[in-house]
Amino acid sequence: MKTHSTVNPLPPNRSASIIGTGSHVPERVLTNAELESMVETNHQWIVERTGIVERRIAADGECTSHMAAEAARQAMKNAGVAPAEIDLILVATITPDTVFPSTACHVQRHIGAVNAACMDVNAACSGFLYCVEIARQFIANRAAETVLVIGADKLSSIVNWQDRNTCVLFGDGAGAAILRHNPESRGIIATYMGSDGNHADILHMPGGGCAIPITRENVDAKLNTLQMNGRETFKQAVTSMMRAANIVLERTGLSPDDIHCVIPHQANIRIIEAMAERMGIGMDRFHINLEKYGNTSAAAVAIALDEAARSGRLHRGAPVLLVVFGGGLTYASSIIEW
Ligand code: UT7
């Protein structure tokens, strides 16, 4: 008599690897000097307190889905994947083109990925890693072969340009990755995702949903713009990202020293410095581009990953740590064998 396991064997889970990346930022550069004429700020303060020198701002009519599609085209080219091969499109964004349909559906139309199921994920700046983990699960369980993951945001569309506490920090952009099983790589070795809704109010956009709908009064009161308690967010960012990093290090049995390259969320150079100090590794181990783009929310870690990969900084087989933090609060980390 056949045993249960031989009658109906469960297929073993498969690993998932990033087989190609891409990114796109808008042409328009907004410098710190220009911001000096918009709000009471100065280049020296912005550089010293954040590390940001300039950021990119999308044109009117240049939507999140357009930047996302451009990043996706590059990732597909880099991976050697045709649009029709994509089974699933996941877009991490908090600035969707439309409340519905999803930005993923708009991207599908732009790139002609006719065979894909499409959805957005809202985990603020952590969204790209959340999507990478969802993609990994689909691939591991054989629910998808090829997944396109995108982090894209047009934060300039929800920034209050009269609020110096926030308007100097953010920029627009998109980063993309194609995930697939690669028998020659362990791919994504471990991921950790966490959230803390108790701190929802320290970084949020209060208006625009059903709680505070779009009315003339609410828009005039700037409730449809991003609001942040900077100091508290800073503290939570360091604590949460360290927690996330430590958990995946523990799960993989790796020490910070074993990590070839850390790709962190690009919010503030001082957050990254605090992490380097706590991890006991040099800043040279971190891939940083926030001086050029500011904080591009869900796109930040995806753009940095693409840049690091294209620059030859990531070596085959070497462990890479990605670690992110965002509104929600949300945070996540992944260790990837590149
Ligand atoms: O992606 C989501 C995650 N986001 C983050 O992780 C952001 C985390 N927070 C931060 O990066 C920092 O808290 C900020 C960059 C937002 C602010 O830096 P800070 O060192 O925490 O400054 P602060 O908020 O404590 O403000 C210090 C001073 C204040 O003046 P007073 O009250 O001491 O007179 C601010 O009004 O700096 C003033 N200030 C500015 N001055 C010039 C705040 N923004 C500006 C500005 N230019 N743009």
PDB file of N, CA, C and O and ligand atoms in Angstrom, residues 40-41 45 49-50 125 164-165 168-169 203 228 230-231 233-234 237 265 267-268 270-271 295 325, ligand 1:
ATOM      1  N   GLU A  40      11.915  78.675   4.433  1.00  0.00           N
ATOM      2  CA  GLU A  40      13.048  79.175   5.209  1.00  0.00           C
ATOM      3  C   GLU A  40      13.972  78.010   5.561  1.00  0.00           C
ATOM      4  O   GLU A  40      13.785  77.311   6.567  1.00  0.00           O
ATOM      5  N   THR A  41      14.918  77.774   4.689  1.00  0.00           N
ATOM      6  CA  THR A  41      15.870  76.680   4.906  1.00  0.00           C
ATOM      7  C   THR A  41      17.189  77.076   4.266  1.00  0.00           C
ATOM      8  O   THR A  41      17.298  78.144   3.649  1.00  0.00           O
ATOM      9  N   TRP A  45      22.035  73.418   6.315  1.00  0.00           N
ATOM     10  CA  TRP A  45      21.175  72.680   7.261  1.00  0.00           C
ATOM     11  C   TRP A  45      20.750  71.354   6.632  1.00  0.00           C
ATOM     12  O   TRP A  45      20.828  70.301   7.273  1.00  0.00           O
ATOM     13  N   ARG A  49      21.922  67.901   8.322  1.00  0.00           N
ATOM     14  CA  ARG A  49      20.898  67.150   9.073  1.00  0.00           C
ATOM     15  C   ARG A  49      20.367  65.942   8.318  1.00  0.00           C
ATOM     16  O   ARG A  49      19.755  65.056   8.906  1.00  0.00           O
ATOM     17  N   THR A  50      20.561  65.909   6.956  1.00  0.00           N
ATOM     18  CA  THR A  50      19.982  64.794   6.194  1.00  0.00           C
ATOM     19  C   THR A  50      20.956  64.117   5.219  1.00  0.00           C
ATOM     20  O   THR A  50      20.770  62.954   4.886  1.00  0.00           O
ATOM     21  N   CYS A 125       7.356  53.343   2.784  1.00  0.00           N
ATOM     22  CA  CYS A 125       8.738  53.174   2.302  1.00  0.00           C
ATOM     23  C   CYS A 125       9.209  51.724   2.376  1.00  0.00           C
ATOM     24  O   CYS A 125      10.214  51.366   1.774  1.00  0.00           O
ATOM     25  N   ARG A 164       8.750  73.249   5.751  1.00  0.00           N
ATOM     26  CA  ARG A 164      10.193  72.985   5.629  1.00  0.00           C
ATOM     27  C   ARG A 164      10.619  71.705   6.343  1.00  0.00           C
ATOM     28  O   ARG A 164      11.677  71.154   6.066  1.00  0.00           O
ATOM     29  N   ASN A 165       9.784  71.269   7.305  1.00  0.00           N
ATOM     30  CA  ASN A 165      10.116  70.031   8.028  1.00  0.00           C
ATOM     31  C   ASN A 165      10.085  68.804   7.126  1.00  0.00           C
ATOM     32  O   ASN A 165      10.702  67.794   7.440  1.00  0.00           O
ATOM     33  N   VAL A 168      11.929  69.310   2.158  1.00  0.00           N
ATOM     34  CA  VAL A 168      13.326  69.194   1.729  1.00  0.00           C
ATOM     35  C   VAL A 168      13.767  67.723   1.618  1.00  0.00           C
ATOM     36  O   VAL A 168      14.846  67.429   1.101  1.00  0.00           O
ATOM     37  N   LEU A 169      12.935  66.826   2.128  1.00  0.00           N
ATOM     38  CA  LEU A 169      13.396  65.437   2.300  1.00  0.00           C
ATOM     39  C   LEU A 169      13.112  64.516   1.113  1.00  0.00           C
ATOM     40  O   LEU A 169      13.824  63.539   0.909  1.00  0.00           O
ATOM     41  N   LEU A 203       3.836  59.504  10.992  1.00  0.00           N
ATOM     42  CA  LEU A 203       4.185  59.720   9.588  1.00  0.00           C
ATOM     43  C   LEU A 203       3.002  59.250   8.761  1.00  0.00           C
ATOM     44  O   LEU A 203       2.766  58.049   8.616  1.00  0.00           O
ATOM     45  N   MET A 228       4.653  64.665   9.218  1.00  0.00           N
ATOM     46  CA  MET A 228       5.622  63.808   9.934  1.00  0.00           C
ATOM     47  C   MET A 228       6.138  64.479  11.207  1.00  0.00           C
ATOM     48  O   MET A 228       6.472  65.658  11.200  1.00  0.00           O
ATOM     49  N   GLY A 230       9.259  64.441  12.759  1.00  0.00           N
ATOM     50  CA  GLY A 230      10.587  64.022  12.293  1.00  0.00           C
ATOM     51  C   GLY A 230      11.428  63.340  13.350  1.00  0.00           C
ATOM     52  O   GLY A 230      12.002  62.278  13.116  1.00  0.00           O
ATOM     53  N   ARG A 231      11.473  63.970  14.546  1.00  0.00           N
ATOM     54  CA  ARG A 231      12.352  63.426  15.592  1.00  0.00           C
ATOM     55  C   ARG A 231      11.926  62.025  16.017  1.00  0.00           C
ATOM     56  O   ARG A 231      12.736  61.130  16.183  1.00  0.00           O
ATOM     57  N   THR A 233      10.056  59.928  14.270  1.00  0.00           N
ATOM     58  CA  THR A 233      10.238  59.010  13.142  1.00  0.00           C
ATOM     59  C   THR A 233      11.696  58.558  13.059  1.00  0.00           C
ATOM     60  O   THR A 233      11.989  57.393  12.804  1.00  0.00           O
ATOM     61  N   PHE A 234      12.596  59.498  13.293  1.00  0.00           N
ATOM     62  CA  PHE A 234      14.024  59.178  13.267  1.00  0.00           C
ATOM     63  C   PHE A 234      14.341  58.076  14.276  1.00  0.00           C
ATOM     64  O   PHE A 234      14.986  57.063  13.959  1.00  0.00           O
ATOM     65  N   ALA A 237      12.879  54.798  13.276  1.00  0.00           N
ATOM     66  CA  ALA A 237      13.556  54.249  12.086  1.00  0.00           C
ATOM     67  C   ALA A 237      14.792  53.460  12.502  1.00  0.00           C
ATOM     68  O   ALA A 237      15.001  52.321  12.062  1.00  0.00           O
ATOM     69  N   HIS A 265      17.106  51.735   3.449  1.00  0.00           N
ATOM     70  CA  HIS A 265      16.201  52.804   3.032  1.00  0.00           C
ATOM     71  C   HIS A 265      16.967  54.123   3.067  1.00  0.00           C
ATOM     72  O   HIS A 265      17.770  54.351   3.968  1.00  0.00           O
ATOM     73  N   ALA A 267      16.617  57.502   3.790  1.00  0.00           N
ATOM     74  CA  ALA A 267      15.840  58.609   4.354  1.00  0.00           C
ATOM     75  C   ALA A 267      16.745  59.717   4.882  1.00  0.00           C
ATOM     76  O   ALA A 267      16.463  60.890   4.683  1.00  0.00           O
ATOM     77  N   ASN A 268      17.829  59.339   5.543  1.00  0.00           N
ATOM     78  CA  ASN A 268      18.660  60.334   6.219  1.00  0.00           C
ATOM     79  C   ASN A 268      20.020  59.683   6.485  1.00  0.00           C
ATOM     80  O   ASN A 268      20.078  58.581   7.034  1.00  0.00           O
ATOM     81  N   ARG A 270      22.104  60.271   8.662  1.00  0.00           N
ATOM     82  CA  ARG A 270      22.372  60.042  10.086  1.00  0.00           C
ATOM     83  C   ARG A 270      21.727  58.744  10.585  1.00  0.00           C
ATOM     84  O   ARG A 270      22.226  58.118  11.505  1.00  0.00           O
ATOM     85  N   ILE A 271      20.614  58.346   9.952  1.00  0.00           N
ATOM     86  CA  ILE A 271      19.996  57.059  10.314  1.00  0.00           C
ATOM     87  C   ILE A 271      20.941  55.930   9.892  1.00  0.00           C
ATOM     88  O   ILE A 271      21.176  54.966  10.634  1.00  0.00           O
ATOM     89  N   ASN A 295      14.670  61.099  -0.259  1.00  0.00           N
ATOM     90  CA  ASN A 295      13.900  59.916   0.136  1.00  0.00           C
ATOM     91  C   ASN A 295      12.791  59.702  -0.898  1.00  0.00           C
ATOM     92  O   ASN A 295      11.856  60.496  -0.980  1.00  0.00           O
ATOM     93  N   PHE A 325      12.310  50.963   6.282  1.00  0.00           N
ATOM     94  CA  PHE A 325      11.431  51.472   7.331  1.00  0.00           C
ATOM     95  C   PHE A 325      10.484  52.490   6.706  1.00  0.00           C
ATOM     96  O   PHE A 325      10.883  53.218   5.808  1.00  0.00           O
TER      97      PHE A 325
HETATM   98  O1  UT7 B   1      10.863  57.408   4.900  1.00  0.00           O
HETATM   99  C1  UT7 B   1      10.251  57.576   6.124  1.00  0.00           C
HETATM  100  C2  UT7 B   1      11.210  57.780   7.149  1.00  0.00           C
HETATM  101  N1  UT7 B   1      11.493  59.181   7.372  1.00  0.00           N
HETATM  102  C3  UT7 B   1      12.493  59.438   8.144  1.00  0.00           C
HETATM  103  O2  UT7 B   1      13.157  58.518   8.562  1.00  0.00           O
HETATM  104  C4  UT7 B   1      12.771  60.855   8.557  1.00  0.00           C
HETATM  105  C5  UT7 B   1      13.287  60.840   9.963  1.00  0.00           C
HETATM  106  N2  UT7 B   1      13.573  62.136  10.514  1.00  0.00           N
HETATM  107  C6  UT7 B   1      14.599  62.907  10.094  1.00  0.00           C
HETATM  108  O3  UT7 B   1      15.278  62.578   9.147  1.00  0.00           O
HETATM  109  C7  UT7 B   1      14.921  64.142  10.887  1.00  0.00           C
HETATM  110  O4  UT7 B   1      14.198  64.147  12.074  1.00  0.00           O
HETATM  111  C8  UT7 B   1      14.639  65.465  10.111  1.00  0.00           C
HETATM  112  C9  UT7 B   1      15.639  65.618   8.992  1.00  0.00           C
HETATM  113  C10 UT7 B   1      13.230  65.455   9.569  1.00  0.00           C
HETATM  114  C11 UT7 B   1      14.802  66.663  11.038  1.00  0.00           C
HETATM  115  O5  UT7 B   1      16.086  66.661  11.617  1.00  0.00           O
HETATM  116  P1  UT7 B   1      16.258  66.862  13.191  1.00  0.00           P
HETATM  117  O6  UT7 B   1      17.693  66.933  13.468  1.00  0.00           O
HETATM  118  O7  UT7 B   1      15.473  65.782  13.863  1.00  0.00           O
HETATM  119  O8  UT7 B   1      15.639  68.281  13.379  1.00  0.00           O
HETATM  120  P2  UT7 B   1      14.433  68.695  14.325  1.00  0.00           P
HETATM  121  O9  UT7 B   1      13.136  68.242  13.752  1.00  0.00           O
HETATM  122  O10 UT7 B   1      14.763  68.311  15.732  1.00  0.00           O
HETATM  123  O11 UT7 B   1      14.530  70.264  14.197  1.00  0.00           O
HETATM  124  C12 UT7 B   1      15.705  70.983  14.608  1.00  0.00           C
HETATM  125  C13 UT7 B   1      15.528  72.433  14.192  1.00  0.00           C
HETATM  126  C14 UT7 B   1      14.158  72.972  14.534  1.00  0.00           C
HETATM  127  O12 UT7 B   1      14.302  74.321  14.928  1.00  0.00           O
HETATM  128  P3  UT7 B   1      14.231  74.714  16.500  1.00  0.00           P
HETATM  129  O13 UT7 B   1      12.918  74.218  16.963  1.00  0.00           O
HETATM  130  O14 UT7 B   1      15.392  73.969  17.131  1.00  0.00           O
HETATM  131  O15 UT7 B   1      14.374  76.177  16.466  1.00  0.00           O
HETATM  132  C15 UT7 B   1      13.435  72.937  13.213  1.00  0.00           C
HETATM  133  O16 UT7 B   1      12.422  73.908  13.117  1.00  0.00           O
HETATM  134  O17 UT7 B   1      15.665  72.541  12.773  1.00  0.00           O
HETATM  135  C16 UT7 B   1      14.553  73.256  12.257  1.00  0.00           C
HETATM  136  N3  UT7 B   1      14.280  72.784  10.903  1.00  0.00           N
HETATM  137  C17 UT7 B   1      14.859  73.325   9.813  1.00  0.00           C
HETATM  138  N4  UT7 B   1      15.751  74.314   9.664  1.00  0.00           N
HETATM  139  C18 UT7 B   1      16.143  74.595   8.410  1.00  0.00           C
HETATM  140  C19 UT7 B   1      13.467  71.789  10.528  1.00  0.00           C
HETATM  141  N5  UT7 B   1      13.484  71.655   9.189  1.00  0.00           N
HETATM  142  C20 UT7 B   1      14.344  72.601   8.731  1.00  0.00           C
HETATM  143  C21 UT7 B   1      14.782  72.956   7.445  1.00  0.00           C
HETATM  144  N6  UT7 B   1      15.685  73.944   7.330  1.00  0.00           N
HETATM  145  N7  UT7 B   1      14.366  72.334   6.343  1.00  0.00           N
END
